Amino acid sequence: MLDVETLDHHLFMRQALQDAEAALRRGDLPIGAVVVHGNRVVGRGSSTRNTSRCHITHAELNALLSSSEYLREHHDDCVVYSTVEPCPMCLGAIVMWDIHHMVFGAFDYRAGAPHMVERVPYVAHHIRTYLGGVLENECLGLIRQYSEVDADIIQGKVHPFRTPPQLAP
């Protein structure tokens, strides 16, 4: 039985940050994710939305896909680490893989899915650990390098469906 509290969350979030940095270098939104079993990374992914021109190639989905063979046998004892809180689509994929533990860096006040964990019984039944804020400043820093506006949206400072205010010169 997995004891999530014994894992080195900073170590694995740094692994996810490496994938986020690779995404930034490629010109993609710098979000990274790793799938961990025991003390070993068994899957990795980063956002490839821009370079793949596909809106569903989020870091968490790419990490799950890269570890799909492994997850068939070991999903119960895996943890997904992501630099940003998962969106409803990614959380749904984690639930469908029957992975019970999610750890993330930056809270996403735009698309994060905490209310799904709290209010949807099916999701609440599957997700046993939903821990955020691990290396949050480092995770947000990468987003800010990519786009100040995206960082402000994730932090809830700007509404994502309104045009941000223009600053006077």
PDB file of C-alpha atoms in Angstrom:
ATOM      1  CA  MET A   1       0.000   0.000   0.000  1.00  0.00           C
ATOM      2  CA  LEU A   2       1.395   3.385  -1.024  1.00  0.00           C
ATOM      3  CA  ASP A   3       2.083   5.936   1.701  1.00  0.00           C
ATOM      4  CA  VAL A   4       2.153   9.219  -0.237  1.00  0.00           C
ATOM      5  CA  GLU A   5       3.476  11.129   2.771  1.00  0.00           C
ATOM      6  CA  THR A   6       6.794   9.248   2.604  1.00  0.00           C
ATOM      7  CA  LEU A   7       7.528  10.354  -0.968  1.00  0.00           C
ATOM      8  CA  ASP A   8       9.890  13.239  -1.656  1.00  0.00           C
ATOM      9  CA  HIS A   9       7.400  15.581  -3.327  1.00  0.00           C
ATOM     10  CA  HIS A  10      10.060  18.198  -4.067  1.00  0.00           C
ATOM     11  CA  LEU A  11      12.240  15.648  -5.866  1.00  0.00           C
ATOM     12  CA  PHE A  12       9.450  14.502  -8.148  1.00  0.00           C
ATOM     13  CA  MET A  13       8.133  18.022  -8.747  1.00  0.00           C
ATOM     14  CA  ARG A  14      11.645  18.967  -9.873  1.00  0.00           C
ATOM     15  CA  GLN A  15      11.417  16.102 -12.360  1.00  0.00           C
ATOM     16  CA  ALA A  16       8.127  17.545 -13.663  1.00  0.00           C
ATOM     17  CA  LEU A  17       9.749  20.991 -13.789  1.00  0.00           C
ATOM     18  CA  GLN A  18      12.456  19.585 -16.096  1.00  0.00           C
ATOM     19  CA  ASP A  19       9.733  18.554 -18.541  1.00  0.00           C
ATOM     20  CA  ALA A  20       8.080  21.974 -18.189  1.00  0.00           C
ATOM     21  CA  GLU A  21      11.405  23.644 -18.989  1.00  0.00           C
ATOM     22  CA  ALA A  22      11.711  21.478 -22.122  1.00  0.00           C
ATOM     23  CA  ALA A  23       8.228  22.624 -23.165  1.00  0.00           C
ATOM     24  CA  LEU A  24       9.237  26.256 -22.660  1.00  0.00           C
ATOM     25  CA  ARG A  25      12.324  25.787 -24.846  1.00  0.00           C
ATOM     26  CA  ARG A  26      10.094  24.301 -27.582  1.00  0.00           C
ATOM     27  CA  GLY A  27       7.655  27.199 -27.384  1.00  0.00           C
ATOM     28  CA  ASP A  28       4.919  25.253 -25.602  1.00  0.00           C
ATOM     29  CA  LEU A  29       3.132  26.224 -22.418  1.00  0.00           C
ATOM     30  CA  PRO A  30       5.626  25.139 -19.734  1.00  0.00           C
ATOM     31  CA  ILE A  31       3.694  22.471 -17.877  1.00  0.00           C
ATOM     32  CA  GLY A  32       5.338  19.167 -17.044  1.00  0.00           C
ATOM     33  CA  ALA A  33       4.136  15.969 -15.420  1.00  0.00           C
ATOM     34  CA  VAL A  34       5.597  12.700 -14.228  1.00  0.00           C
ATOM     35  CA  VAL A  35       4.029   9.433 -13.128  1.00  0.00           C
ATOM     36  CA  VAL A  36       5.771   7.909 -10.111  1.00  0.00           C
ATOM     37  CA  HIS A  37       5.657   4.364  -8.774  1.00  0.00           C
ATOM     38  CA  GLY A  38       7.572   3.754  -5.569  1.00  0.00           C
ATOM     39  CA  ASN A  39      10.528   6.090  -5.819  1.00  0.00           C
ATOM     40  CA  ARG A  40      10.857   5.857  -9.584  1.00  0.00           C
ATOM     41  CA  VAL A  41       9.544   7.925 -12.477  1.00  0.00           C
ATOM     42  CA  VAL A  42       7.732   5.559 -14.862  1.00  0.00           C
ATOM     43  CA  GLY A  43       6.224   8.137 -17.209  1.00  0.00           C
ATOM     44  CA  ARG A  44       6.823  11.732 -18.253  1.00  0.00           C
ATOM     45  CA  GLY A  45       5.113  14.331 -20.318  1.00  0.00           C
ATOM     46  CA  SER A  46       4.922  17.993 -21.080  1.00  0.00           C
ATOM     47  CA  SER A  47       2.439  20.217 -22.823  1.00  0.00           C
ATOM     48  CA  THR A  48       2.769  19.937 -26.584  1.00  0.00           C
ATOM     49  CA  ARG A  49      -0.316  21.933 -27.466  1.00  0.00           C
ATOM     50  CA  ASN A  50       1.494  24.482 -29.638  1.00  0.00           C
ATOM     51  CA  THR A  51       4.000  22.219 -31.367  1.00  0.00           C
ATOM     52  CA  SER A  52       1.514  19.399 -31.984  1.00  0.00           C
ATOM     53  CA  ARG A  53      -1.278  21.846 -32.854  1.00  0.00           C
ATOM     54  CA  CYS A  54      -3.586  19.695 -30.754  1.00  0.00           C
ATOM     55  CA  HIS A  55      -5.502  21.213 -27.854  1.00  0.00           C
ATOM     56  CA  ILE A  56      -5.697  18.017 -25.800  1.00  0.00           C
ATOM     57  CA  THR A  57      -1.985  17.228 -25.569  1.00  0.00           C
ATOM     58  CA  HIS A  58      -1.673  18.348 -21.976  1.00  0.00           C
ATOM     59  CA  ALA A  59       1.307  17.335 -19.851  1.00  0.00           C
ATOM     60  CA  GLU A  60      -0.688  14.962 -17.644  1.00  0.00           C
ATOM     61  CA  LEU A  61      -2.223  13.137 -20.621  1.00  0.00           C
ATOM     62  CA  ASN A  62       1.177  12.806 -22.279  1.00  0.00           C
ATOM     63  CA  ALA A  63       2.677  11.429 -19.049  1.00  0.00           C
ATOM     64  CA  LEU A  64      -0.171   8.916 -18.697  1.00  0.00           C
ATOM     65  CA  LEU A  65       0.205   7.825 -22.315  1.00  0.00           C
ATOM     66  CA  SER A  66       3.974   7.395 -21.929  1.00  0.00           C
ATOM     67  CA  SER A  67       3.396   5.045 -18.980  1.00  0.00           C
ATOM     68  CA  SER A  68       0.241   3.287 -20.163  1.00  0.00           C
ATOM     69  CA  GLU A  69       1.749  -0.202 -20.340  1.00  0.00           C
ATOM     70  CA  TYR A  70       3.176   0.160 -16.843  1.00  0.00           C
ATOM     71  CA  LEU A  71      -0.074   1.573 -15.465  1.00  0.00           C
ATOM     72  CA  ARG A  72      -1.993  -1.541 -16.505  1.00  0.00           C
ATOM     73  CA  GLU A  73      -0.405  -3.450 -13.623  1.00  0.00           C
ATOM     74  CA  HIS A  74       0.587  -0.725 -11.150  1.00  0.00           C
ATOM     75  CA  HIS A  75      -1.987   2.099 -11.322  1.00  0.00           C
ATOM     76  CA  ASP A  76      -3.069   1.647  -7.689  1.00  0.00           C
ATOM     77  CA  ASP A  77       0.330   2.634  -6.320  1.00  0.00           C
ATOM     78  CA  CYS A  78       1.167   5.484  -8.696  1.00  0.00           C
ATOM     79  CA  VAL A  79       1.204   9.231  -8.136  1.00  0.00           C
ATOM     80  CA  VAL A  80       0.864  11.868 -10.848  1.00  0.00           C
ATOM     81  CA  TYR A  81       2.958  14.994 -10.269  1.00  0.00           C
ATOM     82  CA  SER A  82       2.176  18.056 -12.384  1.00  0.00           C
ATOM     83  CA  THR A  83       3.579  21.556 -12.276  1.00  0.00           C
ATOM     84  CA  VAL A  84       0.045  22.990 -12.547  1.00  0.00           C
ATOM     85  CA  GLU A  85      -3.217  21.751 -11.066  1.00  0.00           C
ATOM     86  CA  PRO A  86      -4.946  19.432 -13.539  1.00  0.00           C
ATOM     87  CA  CYS A  87      -7.835  20.631 -15.657  1.00  0.00           C
ATOM     88  CA  PRO A  88     -11.102  18.656 -15.619  1.00  0.00           C
ATOM     89  CA  MET A  89     -10.040  16.662 -18.709  1.00  0.00           C
ATOM     90  CA  CYS A  90      -6.739  15.581 -17.164  1.00  0.00           C
ATOM     91  CA  LEU A  91      -8.258  14.832 -13.779  1.00  0.00           C
ATOM     92  CA  GLY A  92     -10.861  12.723 -15.588  1.00  0.00           C
ATOM     93  CA  ALA A  93      -8.091  10.759 -17.307  1.00  0.00           C
ATOM     94  CA  ILE A  94      -6.344  10.209 -13.963  1.00  0.00           C
ATOM     95  CA  VAL A  95      -9.610   8.965 -12.472  1.00  0.00           C
ATOM     96  CA  MET A  96     -10.255   6.662 -15.443  1.00  0.00           C
ATOM     97  CA  TRP A  97      -6.783   5.134 -14.976  1.00  0.00           C
ATOM     98  CA  ASP A  98      -7.820   4.580 -11.346  1.00  0.00           C
ATOM     99  CA  ILE A  99      -4.812   6.512 -10.065  1.00  0.00           C
ATOM    100  CA  HIS A 100      -5.596   7.688  -6.546  1.00  0.00           C
ATOM    101  CA  HIS A 101      -2.899  10.281  -5.890  1.00  0.00           C
ATOM    102  CA  MET A 102      -2.359  13.708  -7.488  1.00  0.00           C
ATOM    103  CA  VAL A 103       0.314  16.209  -6.432  1.00  0.00           C
ATOM    104  CA  PHE A 104       0.733  19.542  -8.192  1.00  0.00           C
ATOM    105  CA  GLY A 105       2.680  22.778  -7.991  1.00  0.00           C
ATOM    106  CA  ALA A 106       0.642  25.831  -8.948  1.00  0.00           C
ATOM    107  CA  PHE A 107      -3.049  26.100  -8.195  1.00  0.00           C
ATOM    108  CA  ASP A 108      -4.983  26.872 -11.383  1.00  0.00           C
ATOM    109  CA  TYR A 109      -7.840  29.210 -10.542  1.00  0.00           C
ATOM    110  CA  ARG A 110      -8.951  29.165 -14.181  1.00  0.00           C
ATOM    111  CA  ALA A 111      -9.205  25.518 -15.119  1.00  0.00           C
ATOM    112  CA  GLY A 112      -8.184  23.577 -12.034  1.00  0.00           C
ATOM    113  CA  ALA A 113     -10.497  20.831 -10.886  1.00  0.00           C
ATOM    114  CA  PRO A 114     -10.691  20.954  -7.059  1.00  0.00           C
ATOM    115  CA  HIS A 115     -14.454  21.249  -7.119  1.00  0.00           C
ATOM    116  CA  MET A 116     -14.649  17.999  -9.074  1.00  0.00           C
ATOM    117  CA  VAL A 117     -12.755  16.247  -6.289  1.00  0.00           C
ATOM    118  CA  GLU A 118     -15.012  17.760  -3.640  1.00  0.00           C
ATOM    119  CA  ARG A 119     -18.398  17.574  -5.364  1.00  0.00           C
ATOM    120  CA  VAL A 120     -18.451  14.709  -7.840  1.00  0.00           C
ATOM    121  CA  PRO A 121     -18.868  11.467  -5.873  1.00  0.00           C
ATOM    122  CA  TYR A 122     -17.301   9.310  -8.586  1.00  0.00           C
ATOM    123  CA  VAL A 123     -14.173  11.483  -8.591  1.00  0.00           C
ATOM    124  CA  ALA A 124     -14.101  11.772  -4.785  1.00  0.00           C
ATOM    125  CA  HIS A 125     -14.231   7.984  -4.538  1.00  0.00           C
ATOM    126  CA  HIS A 126     -11.124   7.613  -6.711  1.00  0.00           C
ATOM    127  CA  ILE A 127      -8.917  10.525  -5.639  1.00  0.00           C
ATOM    128  CA  ARG A 128      -7.465   9.935  -2.170  1.00  0.00           C
ATOM    129  CA  THR A 129      -4.658  12.484  -2.310  1.00  0.00           C
ATOM    130  CA  TYR A 130      -5.046  15.919  -3.918  1.00  0.00           C
ATOM    131  CA  LEU A 131      -2.080  17.973  -2.759  1.00  0.00           C
ATOM    132  CA  GLY A 132      -1.141  21.344  -4.223  1.00  0.00           C
ATOM    133  CA  GLY A 133       1.439  24.062  -3.684  1.00  0.00           C
ATOM    134  CA  VAL A 134       4.593  21.931  -4.048  1.00  0.00           C
ATOM    135  CA  LEU A 135       7.319  24.241  -5.419  1.00  0.00           C
ATOM    136  CA  GLU A 136       4.514  26.572  -6.452  1.00  0.00           C
ATOM    137  CA  ASN A 137       6.730  29.632  -6.996  1.00  0.00           C
ATOM    138  CA  GLU A 138       9.073  27.729  -9.324  1.00  0.00           C
ATOM    139  CA  CYS A 139       6.129  26.346 -11.301  1.00  0.00           C
ATOM    140  CA  LEU A 140       4.496  29.762 -11.642  1.00  0.00           C
ATOM    141  CA  GLY A 141       7.847  31.305 -12.541  1.00  0.00           C
ATOM    142  CA  LEU A 142       8.079  29.136 -15.653  1.00  0.00           C
ATOM    143  CA  ILE A 143       4.544  30.071 -16.684  1.00  0.00           C
ATOM    144  CA  ARG A 144       5.425  33.743 -16.175  1.00  0.00           C
ATOM    145  CA  GLN A 145       8.507  33.344 -18.416  1.00  0.00           C
ATOM    146  CA  TYR A 146       6.185  32.051 -21.122  1.00  0.00           C
ATOM    147  CA  SER A 147       3.421  34.622 -20.640  1.00  0.00           C
ATOM    148  CA  GLU A 148       2.593  37.153 -17.937  1.00  0.00           C
ATOM    149  CA  VAL A 149      -1.060  36.984 -18.981  1.00  0.00           C
ATOM    150  CA  ASP A 150      -1.228  33.179 -18.688  1.00  0.00           C
ATOM    151  CA  ALA A 151       0.386  33.368 -15.241  1.00  0.00           C
ATOM    152  CA  ASP A 152      -2.138  35.996 -14.145  1.00  0.00           C
ATOM    153  CA  ILE A 153      -5.017  33.877 -15.470  1.00  0.00           C
ATOM    154  CA  ILE A 154      -3.786  30.768 -13.639  1.00  0.00           C
ATOM    155  CA  GLN A 155      -3.471  32.809 -10.438  1.00  0.00           C
ATOM    156  CA  GLY A 156      -6.985  34.185 -10.861  1.00  0.00           C
ATOM    157  CA  LYS A 157      -5.826  37.784 -11.290  1.00  0.00           C
ATOM    158  CA  VAL A 158      -7.381  38.095 -14.754  1.00  0.00           C
ATOM    159  CA  HIS A 159     -10.601  36.480 -15.932  1.00  0.00           C
ATOM    160  CA  PRO A 160      -9.703  34.128 -18.826  1.00  0.00           C
ATOM    161  CA  PHE A 161     -12.709  35.002 -20.921  1.00  0.00           C
ATOM    162  CA  ARG A 162     -12.301  38.758 -20.814  1.00  0.00           C
ATOM    163  CA  THR A 163      -9.769  40.844 -22.624  1.00  0.00           C
ATOM    164  CA  PRO A 164      -7.055  41.859 -20.183  1.00  0.00           C
ATOM    165  CA  PRO A 165      -6.928  45.573 -19.482  1.00  0.00           C
ATOM    166  CA  GLN A 166      -4.509  47.538 -21.656  1.00  0.00           C
ATOM    167  CA  LEU A 167      -1.805  49.371 -19.778  1.00  0.00           C
ATOM    168  CA  ALA A 168      -1.151  52.982 -20.650  1.00  0.00           C
ATOM    169  CA  PRO A 169       2.301  53.637 -22.177  1.00  0.00           C
TER     170      PRO A 169
END
